[in-house]
Short mmCIF file of C-alpha atoms and ligand atoms in Angstrom, two decimals:
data_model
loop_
_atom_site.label_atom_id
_atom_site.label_comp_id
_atom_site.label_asym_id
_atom_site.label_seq_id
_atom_site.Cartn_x
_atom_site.Cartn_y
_atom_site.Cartn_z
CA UNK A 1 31.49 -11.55 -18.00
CA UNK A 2 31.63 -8.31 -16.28
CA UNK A 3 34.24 -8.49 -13.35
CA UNK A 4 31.19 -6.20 -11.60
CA UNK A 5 28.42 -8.34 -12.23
CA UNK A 6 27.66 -9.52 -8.48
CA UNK A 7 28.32 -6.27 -7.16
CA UNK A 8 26.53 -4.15 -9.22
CA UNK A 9 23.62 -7.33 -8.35
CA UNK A 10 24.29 -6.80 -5.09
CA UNK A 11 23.70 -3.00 -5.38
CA UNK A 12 20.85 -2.89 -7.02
CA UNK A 13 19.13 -5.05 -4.71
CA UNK A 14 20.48 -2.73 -1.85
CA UNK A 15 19.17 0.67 -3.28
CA UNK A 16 15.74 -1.10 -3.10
CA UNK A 17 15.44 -2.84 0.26
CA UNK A 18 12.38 -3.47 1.86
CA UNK A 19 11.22 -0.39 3.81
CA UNK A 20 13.82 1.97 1.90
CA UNK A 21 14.25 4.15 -1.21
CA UNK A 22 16.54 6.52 -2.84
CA UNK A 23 16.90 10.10 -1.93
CA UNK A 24 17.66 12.49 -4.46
CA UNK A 25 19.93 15.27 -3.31
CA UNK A 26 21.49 15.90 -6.88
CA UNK A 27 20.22 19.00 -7.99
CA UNK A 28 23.07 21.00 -10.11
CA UNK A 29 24.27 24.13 -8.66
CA UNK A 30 21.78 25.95 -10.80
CA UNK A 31 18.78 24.21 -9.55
CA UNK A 32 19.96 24.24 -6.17
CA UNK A 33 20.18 27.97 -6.15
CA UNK A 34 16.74 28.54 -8.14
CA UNK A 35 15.25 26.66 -5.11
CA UNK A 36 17.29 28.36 -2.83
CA UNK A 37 16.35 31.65 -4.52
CA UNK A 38 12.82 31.12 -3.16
CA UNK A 39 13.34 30.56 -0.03
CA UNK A 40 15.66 33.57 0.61
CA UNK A 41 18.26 31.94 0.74
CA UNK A 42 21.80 33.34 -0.24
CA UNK A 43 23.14 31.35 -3.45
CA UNK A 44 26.30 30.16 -2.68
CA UNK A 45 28.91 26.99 -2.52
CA UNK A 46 28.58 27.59 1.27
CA UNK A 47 25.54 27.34 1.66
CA UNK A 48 24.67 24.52 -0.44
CA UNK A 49 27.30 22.69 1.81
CA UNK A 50 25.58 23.01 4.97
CA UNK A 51 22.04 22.70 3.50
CA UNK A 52 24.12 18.82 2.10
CA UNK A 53 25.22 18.52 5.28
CA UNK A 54 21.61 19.39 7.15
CA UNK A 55 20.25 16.49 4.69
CA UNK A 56 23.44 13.66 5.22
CA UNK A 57 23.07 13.94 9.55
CA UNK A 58 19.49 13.95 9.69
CA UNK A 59 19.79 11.06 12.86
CA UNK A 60 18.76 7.85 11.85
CA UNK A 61 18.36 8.75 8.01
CA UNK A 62 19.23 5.35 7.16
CA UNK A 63 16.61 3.04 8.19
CA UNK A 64 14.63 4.50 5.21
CA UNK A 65 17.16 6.04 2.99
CA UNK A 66 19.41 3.08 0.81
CA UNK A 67 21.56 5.60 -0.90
CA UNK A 68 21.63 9.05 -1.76
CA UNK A 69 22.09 10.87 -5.17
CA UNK A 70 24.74 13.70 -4.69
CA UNK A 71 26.06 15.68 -7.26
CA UNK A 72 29.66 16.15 -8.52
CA UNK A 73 30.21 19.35 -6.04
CA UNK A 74 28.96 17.41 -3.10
CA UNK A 75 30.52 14.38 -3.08
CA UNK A 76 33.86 16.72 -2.85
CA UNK A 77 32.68 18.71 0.31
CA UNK A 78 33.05 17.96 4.14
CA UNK A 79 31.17 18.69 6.83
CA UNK A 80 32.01 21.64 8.79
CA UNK A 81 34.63 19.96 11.12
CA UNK A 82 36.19 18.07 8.31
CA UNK A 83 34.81 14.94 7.43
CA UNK A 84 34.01 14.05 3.75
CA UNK A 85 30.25 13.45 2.78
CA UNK A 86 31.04 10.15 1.55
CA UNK A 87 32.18 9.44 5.17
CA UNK A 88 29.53 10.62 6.77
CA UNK A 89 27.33 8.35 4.27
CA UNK A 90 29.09 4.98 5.02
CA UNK A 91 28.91 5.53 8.59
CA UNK A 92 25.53 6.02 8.64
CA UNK A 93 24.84 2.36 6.08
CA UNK A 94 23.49 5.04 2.83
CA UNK A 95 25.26 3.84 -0.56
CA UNK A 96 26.58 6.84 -2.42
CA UNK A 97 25.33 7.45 -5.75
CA UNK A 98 26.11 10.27 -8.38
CA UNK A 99 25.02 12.33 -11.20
CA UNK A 100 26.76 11.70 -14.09
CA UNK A 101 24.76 13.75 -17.05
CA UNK A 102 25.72 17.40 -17.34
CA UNK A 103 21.95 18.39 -18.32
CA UNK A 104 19.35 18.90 -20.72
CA UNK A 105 20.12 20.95 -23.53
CA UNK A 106 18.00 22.12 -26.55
CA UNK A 107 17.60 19.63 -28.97
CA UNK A 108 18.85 20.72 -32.79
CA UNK A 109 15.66 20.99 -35.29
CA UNK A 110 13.77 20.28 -32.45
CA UNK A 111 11.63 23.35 -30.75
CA UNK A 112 10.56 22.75 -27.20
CA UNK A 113 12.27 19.51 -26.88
CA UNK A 114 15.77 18.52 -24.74
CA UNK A 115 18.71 16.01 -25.29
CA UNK A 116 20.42 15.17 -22.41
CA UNK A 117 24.36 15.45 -22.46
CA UNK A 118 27.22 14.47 -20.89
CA UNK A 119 29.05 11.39 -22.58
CA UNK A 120 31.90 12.76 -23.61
CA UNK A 121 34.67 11.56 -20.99
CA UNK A 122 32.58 9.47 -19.14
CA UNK A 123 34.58 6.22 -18.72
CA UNK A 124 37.02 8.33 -16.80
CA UNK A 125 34.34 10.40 -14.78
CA UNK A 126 32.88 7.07 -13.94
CA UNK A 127 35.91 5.37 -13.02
CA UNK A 128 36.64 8.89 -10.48
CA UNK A 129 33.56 8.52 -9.08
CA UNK A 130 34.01 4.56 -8.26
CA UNK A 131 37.52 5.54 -6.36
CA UNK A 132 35.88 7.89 -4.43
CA UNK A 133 33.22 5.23 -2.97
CA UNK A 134 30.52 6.02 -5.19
CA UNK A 135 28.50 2.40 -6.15
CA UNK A 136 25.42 3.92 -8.48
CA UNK A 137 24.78 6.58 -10.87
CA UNK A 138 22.23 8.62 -12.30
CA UNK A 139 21.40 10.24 -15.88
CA UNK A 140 17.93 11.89 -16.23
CA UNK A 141 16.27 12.19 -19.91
CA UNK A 142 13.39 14.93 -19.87
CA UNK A 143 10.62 14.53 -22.20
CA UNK A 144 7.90 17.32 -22.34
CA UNK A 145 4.29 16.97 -23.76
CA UNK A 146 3.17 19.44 -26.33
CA UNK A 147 1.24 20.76 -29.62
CA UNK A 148 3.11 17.64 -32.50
CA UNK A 149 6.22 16.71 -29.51
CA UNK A 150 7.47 14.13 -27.91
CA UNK A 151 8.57 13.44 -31.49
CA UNK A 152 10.07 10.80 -32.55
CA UNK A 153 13.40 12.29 -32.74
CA UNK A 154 13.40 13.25 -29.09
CA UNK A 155 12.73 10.35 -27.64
CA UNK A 156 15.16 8.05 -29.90
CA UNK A 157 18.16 10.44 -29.29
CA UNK A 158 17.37 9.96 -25.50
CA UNK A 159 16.79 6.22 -25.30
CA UNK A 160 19.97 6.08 -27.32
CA UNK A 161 22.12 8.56 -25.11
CA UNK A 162 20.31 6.69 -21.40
CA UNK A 163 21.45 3.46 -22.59
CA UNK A 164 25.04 4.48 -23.75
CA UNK A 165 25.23 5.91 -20.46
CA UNK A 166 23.90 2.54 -18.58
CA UNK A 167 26.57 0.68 -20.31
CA UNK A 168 29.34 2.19 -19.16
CA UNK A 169 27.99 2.64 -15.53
CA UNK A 170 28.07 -1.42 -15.71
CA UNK A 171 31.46 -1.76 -17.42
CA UNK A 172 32.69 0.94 -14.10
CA UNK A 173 30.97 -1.05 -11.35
CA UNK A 174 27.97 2.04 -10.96
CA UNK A 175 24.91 0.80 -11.16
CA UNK A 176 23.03 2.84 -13.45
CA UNK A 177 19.47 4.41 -12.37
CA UNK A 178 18.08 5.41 -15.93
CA UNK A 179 15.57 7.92 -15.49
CA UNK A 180 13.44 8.76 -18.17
CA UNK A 181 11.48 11.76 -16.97
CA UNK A 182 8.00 12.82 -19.29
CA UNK A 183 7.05 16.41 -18.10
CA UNK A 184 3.71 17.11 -15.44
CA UNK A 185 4.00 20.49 -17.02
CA UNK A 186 1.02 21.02 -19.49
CA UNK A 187 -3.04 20.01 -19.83
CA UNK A 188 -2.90 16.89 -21.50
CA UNK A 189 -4.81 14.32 -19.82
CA UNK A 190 -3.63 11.29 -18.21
CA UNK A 191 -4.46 9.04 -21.43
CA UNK A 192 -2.03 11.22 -23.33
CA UNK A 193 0.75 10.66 -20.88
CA UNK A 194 0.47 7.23 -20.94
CA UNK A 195 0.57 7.25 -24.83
CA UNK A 196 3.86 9.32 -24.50
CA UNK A 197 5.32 7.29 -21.38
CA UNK A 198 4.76 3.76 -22.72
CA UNK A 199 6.33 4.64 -26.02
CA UNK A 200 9.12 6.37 -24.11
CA UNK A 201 9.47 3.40 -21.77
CA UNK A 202 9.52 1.06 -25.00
CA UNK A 203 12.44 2.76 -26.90
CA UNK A 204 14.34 3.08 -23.66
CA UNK A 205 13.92 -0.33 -22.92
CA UNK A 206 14.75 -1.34 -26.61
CA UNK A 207 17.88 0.60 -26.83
CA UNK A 208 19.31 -0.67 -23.14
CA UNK A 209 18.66 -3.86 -24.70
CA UNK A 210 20.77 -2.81 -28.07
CA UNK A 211 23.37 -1.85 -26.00
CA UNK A 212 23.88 -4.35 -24.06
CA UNK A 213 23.01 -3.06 -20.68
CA UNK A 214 22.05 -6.29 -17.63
CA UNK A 215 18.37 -5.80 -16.84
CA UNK A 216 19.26 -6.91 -13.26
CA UNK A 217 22.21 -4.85 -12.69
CA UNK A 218 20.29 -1.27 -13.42
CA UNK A 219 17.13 0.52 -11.51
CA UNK A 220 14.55 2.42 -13.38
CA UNK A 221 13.24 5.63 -12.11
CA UNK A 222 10.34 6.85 -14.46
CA UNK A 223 7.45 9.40 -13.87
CA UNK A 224 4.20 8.27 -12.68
CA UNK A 225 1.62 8.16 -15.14
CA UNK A 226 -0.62 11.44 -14.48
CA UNK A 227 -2.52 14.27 -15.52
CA UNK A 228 -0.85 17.47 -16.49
CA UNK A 229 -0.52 19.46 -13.81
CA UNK A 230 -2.83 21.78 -15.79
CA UNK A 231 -5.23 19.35 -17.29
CA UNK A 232 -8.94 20.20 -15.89
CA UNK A 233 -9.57 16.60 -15.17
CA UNK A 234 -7.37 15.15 -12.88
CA UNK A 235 -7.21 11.83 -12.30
CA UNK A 236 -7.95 10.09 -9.24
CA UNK A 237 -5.19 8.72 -7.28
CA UNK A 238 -6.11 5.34 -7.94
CA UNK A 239 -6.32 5.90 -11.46
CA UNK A 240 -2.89 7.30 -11.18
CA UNK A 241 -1.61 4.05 -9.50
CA UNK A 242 -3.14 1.93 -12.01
CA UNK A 243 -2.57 2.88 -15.34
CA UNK A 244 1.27 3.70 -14.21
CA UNK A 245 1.46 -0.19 -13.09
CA UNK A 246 0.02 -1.26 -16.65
CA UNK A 247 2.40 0.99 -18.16
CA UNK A 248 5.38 -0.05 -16.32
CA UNK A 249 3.75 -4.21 -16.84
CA UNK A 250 3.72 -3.78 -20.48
CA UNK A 251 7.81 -2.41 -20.42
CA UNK A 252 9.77 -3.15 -17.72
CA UNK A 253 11.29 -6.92 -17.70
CA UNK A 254 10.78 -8.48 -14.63
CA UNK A 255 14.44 -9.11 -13.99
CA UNK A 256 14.92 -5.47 -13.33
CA UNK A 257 14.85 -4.90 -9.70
CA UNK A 258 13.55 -1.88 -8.76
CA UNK A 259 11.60 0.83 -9.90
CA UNK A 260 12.01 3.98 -7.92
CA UNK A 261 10.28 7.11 -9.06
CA UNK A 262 10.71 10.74 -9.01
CA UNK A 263 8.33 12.93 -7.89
CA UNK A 264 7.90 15.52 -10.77
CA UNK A 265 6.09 18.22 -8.96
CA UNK A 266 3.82 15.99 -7.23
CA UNK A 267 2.99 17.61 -3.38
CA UNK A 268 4.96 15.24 -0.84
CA UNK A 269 1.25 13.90 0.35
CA UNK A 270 0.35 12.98 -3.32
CA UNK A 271 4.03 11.17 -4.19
CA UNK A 272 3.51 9.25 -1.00
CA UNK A 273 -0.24 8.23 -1.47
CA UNK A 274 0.65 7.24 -5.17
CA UNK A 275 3.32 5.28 -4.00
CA UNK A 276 1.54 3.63 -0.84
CA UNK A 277 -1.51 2.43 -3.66
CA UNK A 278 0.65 0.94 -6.18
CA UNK A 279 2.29 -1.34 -3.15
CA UNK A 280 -0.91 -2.09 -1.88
CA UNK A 281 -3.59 -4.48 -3.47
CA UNK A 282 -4.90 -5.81 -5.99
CA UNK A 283 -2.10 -3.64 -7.77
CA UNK A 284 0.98 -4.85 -5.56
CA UNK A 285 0.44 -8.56 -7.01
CA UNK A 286 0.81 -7.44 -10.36
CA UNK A 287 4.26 -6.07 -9.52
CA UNK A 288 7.54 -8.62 -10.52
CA UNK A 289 9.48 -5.57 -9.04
CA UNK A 290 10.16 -3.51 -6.00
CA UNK A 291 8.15 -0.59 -6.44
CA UNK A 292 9.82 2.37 -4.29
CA UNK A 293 10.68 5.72 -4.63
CA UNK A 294 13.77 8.06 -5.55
CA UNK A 295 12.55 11.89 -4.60
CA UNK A 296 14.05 14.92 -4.39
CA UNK A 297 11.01 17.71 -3.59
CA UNK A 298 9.00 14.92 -2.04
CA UNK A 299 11.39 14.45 0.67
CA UNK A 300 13.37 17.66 0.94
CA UNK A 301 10.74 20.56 0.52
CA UNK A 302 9.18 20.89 3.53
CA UNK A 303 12.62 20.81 5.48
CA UNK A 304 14.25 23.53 3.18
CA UNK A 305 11.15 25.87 3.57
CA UNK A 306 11.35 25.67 7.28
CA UNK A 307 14.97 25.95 7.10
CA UNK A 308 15.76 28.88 5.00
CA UNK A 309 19.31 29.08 5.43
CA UNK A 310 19.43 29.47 9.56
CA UNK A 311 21.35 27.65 11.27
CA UNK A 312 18.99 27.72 14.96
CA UNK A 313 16.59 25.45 12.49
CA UNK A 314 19.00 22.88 11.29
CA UNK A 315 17.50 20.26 13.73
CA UNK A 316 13.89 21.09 13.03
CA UNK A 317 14.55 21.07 9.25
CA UNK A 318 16.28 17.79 10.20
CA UNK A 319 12.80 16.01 11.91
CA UNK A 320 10.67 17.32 9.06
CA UNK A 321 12.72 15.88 6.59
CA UNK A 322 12.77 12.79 8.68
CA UNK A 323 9.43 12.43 8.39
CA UNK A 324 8.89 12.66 4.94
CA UNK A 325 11.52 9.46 4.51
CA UNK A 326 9.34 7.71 7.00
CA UNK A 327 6.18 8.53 5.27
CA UNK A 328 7.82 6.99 2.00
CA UNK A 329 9.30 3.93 3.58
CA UNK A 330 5.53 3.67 4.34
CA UNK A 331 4.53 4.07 1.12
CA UNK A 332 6.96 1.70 -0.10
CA UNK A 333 5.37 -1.24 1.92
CA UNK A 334 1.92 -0.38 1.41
CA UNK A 335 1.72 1.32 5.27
CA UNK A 336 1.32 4.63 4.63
CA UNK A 337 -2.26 6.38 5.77
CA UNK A 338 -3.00 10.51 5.43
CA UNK A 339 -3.51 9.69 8.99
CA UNK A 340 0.42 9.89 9.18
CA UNK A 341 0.82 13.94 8.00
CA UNK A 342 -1.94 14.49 11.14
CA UNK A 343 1.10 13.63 13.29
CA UNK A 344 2.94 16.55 15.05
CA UNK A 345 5.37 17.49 12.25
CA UNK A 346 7.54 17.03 15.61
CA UNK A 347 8.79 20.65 15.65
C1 LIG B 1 13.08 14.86 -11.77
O1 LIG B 1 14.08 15.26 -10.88
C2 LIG B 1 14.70 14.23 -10.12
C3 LIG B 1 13.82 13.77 -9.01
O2 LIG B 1 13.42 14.89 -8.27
P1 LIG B 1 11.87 15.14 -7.95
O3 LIG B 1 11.44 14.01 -7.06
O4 LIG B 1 11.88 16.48 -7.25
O5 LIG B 1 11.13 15.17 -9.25
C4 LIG B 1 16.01 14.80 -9.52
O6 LIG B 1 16.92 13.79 -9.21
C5 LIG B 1 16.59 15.80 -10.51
O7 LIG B 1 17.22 15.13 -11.54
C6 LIG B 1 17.49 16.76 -9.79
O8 LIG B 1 16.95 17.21 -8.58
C7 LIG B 1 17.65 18.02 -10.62
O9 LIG B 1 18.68 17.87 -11.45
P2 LIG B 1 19.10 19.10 -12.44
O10 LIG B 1 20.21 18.53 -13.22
O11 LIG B 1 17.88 19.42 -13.24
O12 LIG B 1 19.51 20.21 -11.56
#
């Protein structure tokens, strides 16, 4: 037995508490700079350490943040008068997690379609990352919808690489948030997606199962089941929060304990009413699992756009972001209303 096993239990359980989710802060340097790009804002190491740092002392973060997803430059910085990150996080109760994949990369034969790297070396990246306080980890798998793709191919070399990864998260005491990702990008309709995630969810679940990996020991963080963001029929949100609960019914075991999604391009108000329907009935009875959420431009958006790099809007930034996590931890218990954006933003 896995000299883990309770821990990584007690983890998982953790990441999903009632009232909480996951916050993804993990975007690689190049992301982080493409979104900083936008915004104005200059791209540099610097920078990206105080806009960490404007995210990890947002006051009372905690009561509905579990644990945060940093990646491998931020879990090495400190704030500005010297404290590490991962300091800063265990004072204020959020359980540090990490990105261990090193990105998509073009898959070989393939046109259009992504592997995602980043074995190689692992054990011992893992086994860094536990000494330096991290307890979970992530690896993201992108799947796109197209003319003939996902094929086949794509989403077995995937499934294959996710639950290789998962493995040795478990054998290093991280608990391993497997994130298969299908794309928004595109005009297929919400039927197709569902085709593409339930098969995707199926091999995934399939090869973790292959591999060995403990069904309660791991948290899945798939897409929701949804139109293409350029499809000309868009589902309802409803429809959205039902056919992603049959989806996730017919391939998630039960004795998986959370499921915390991304966000995908979603606006912050959709993610959160998507999220607040699938908690609340007749659909939140169907659910064996928590049902919460792990976002990244859900949360953080609307605090980087008012931020923009200056430092006289660091506490502003700070309430809007605020208020995002509190419209998910909402959302997570079935108490979230549009009613709730109406609020004064509080800036
Ligand atoms: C899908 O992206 C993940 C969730 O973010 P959203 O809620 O915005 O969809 C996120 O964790 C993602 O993996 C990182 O932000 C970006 O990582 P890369 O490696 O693409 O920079």
């Amino acid at each position: 037995m896995n000299q883990y096993a309770q821990e990584l239990r007690n983890t998982a359980k953790a990441m999903v508490a009632p009232n909480q989710g996951v916050l993804a802060m993990d975007e690689s340097n190049g992301t982080c700079n493409k979104r900083f790009g936008k915004e104005g804002i200059e791209q540099t190491e610097e920078k990206r350490r105080q806009y960490r740092e404007l995210i990890l002392t947002t006051p009372d973060l905690g009561n509905y943040i579990s644990g945060a997803i940093l990646y491998d430059e931020t879990i090495r910085q400190k704030k500005e008068d010297g404290t590490p990150f991962t300091q800063v996080m265990k004072d204020g109760d959020i359980i540090i997690g990490i990105k261990v994949d090193k990105g998509a990369k073009d898959l070989a034969g393939h046109p259009g379609e992504k592997v995602t790297e980043g074995l190689d070396g692992l054990r011992d990246r893992i086994a860094e990352y536990y000494q330096m306080g991290a307890r979970f980890a992530k690896w993201r798998a992108v799947i796109t919808i197209g003319e003939g793709i996902p094929t086949p191919a794509c989403i077995e070399a995937n499934a294959h690489a996710l639950a290789r990864y998962a493995a040795l998260c478990q054998e290093g005491g991280l608990v391993p948030i497997v994130e298969p990702e299908v794309l928004i990008d595109g005009d297929h309709t919400i039927d197709r997606c569902y085709e593409v995630t339930d098969k995707t969810l199926r091999t995934v679940f399939d090869q973790l199962r292959t591999q060995g990996v403990e069904f309660d020991q791991m948290i899945l963080k798939p897409s929701m089941v949804i139109s293409g963001k350029q499809c000309t029929q868009q589902a309802t949100p409803q429809q959205v929060a039902e056919q992603t609960i049959k989806c996730l019914r017919d391939n998630v075991p039960a004795s998986v304990p959370g499921i915390a999604f991304l966000s995908g391009g979603q606006t912050p108000e959709q993610a959160a009413q998507h999220l607040h329907l699938m908690n609340s009935e007749p659909l939140k009875s169907l659910c064996p699992w928590r049902v919460t959420f792990s976002y990244a431009r859900a949360i953080q958006q609307p605090a980087l756009e008012h931020w923009k790099g200056q430092t006289n809007k660091v506490a502003e930034a700070q309430k809007l972001l605020h208020h995002r996590a509190q419209c998910n931890s909402a959302a997570s218990m079935g108490n979230y209303s549009p009613e709730m954006e109406k609020q004064p933003a509080m800036v």
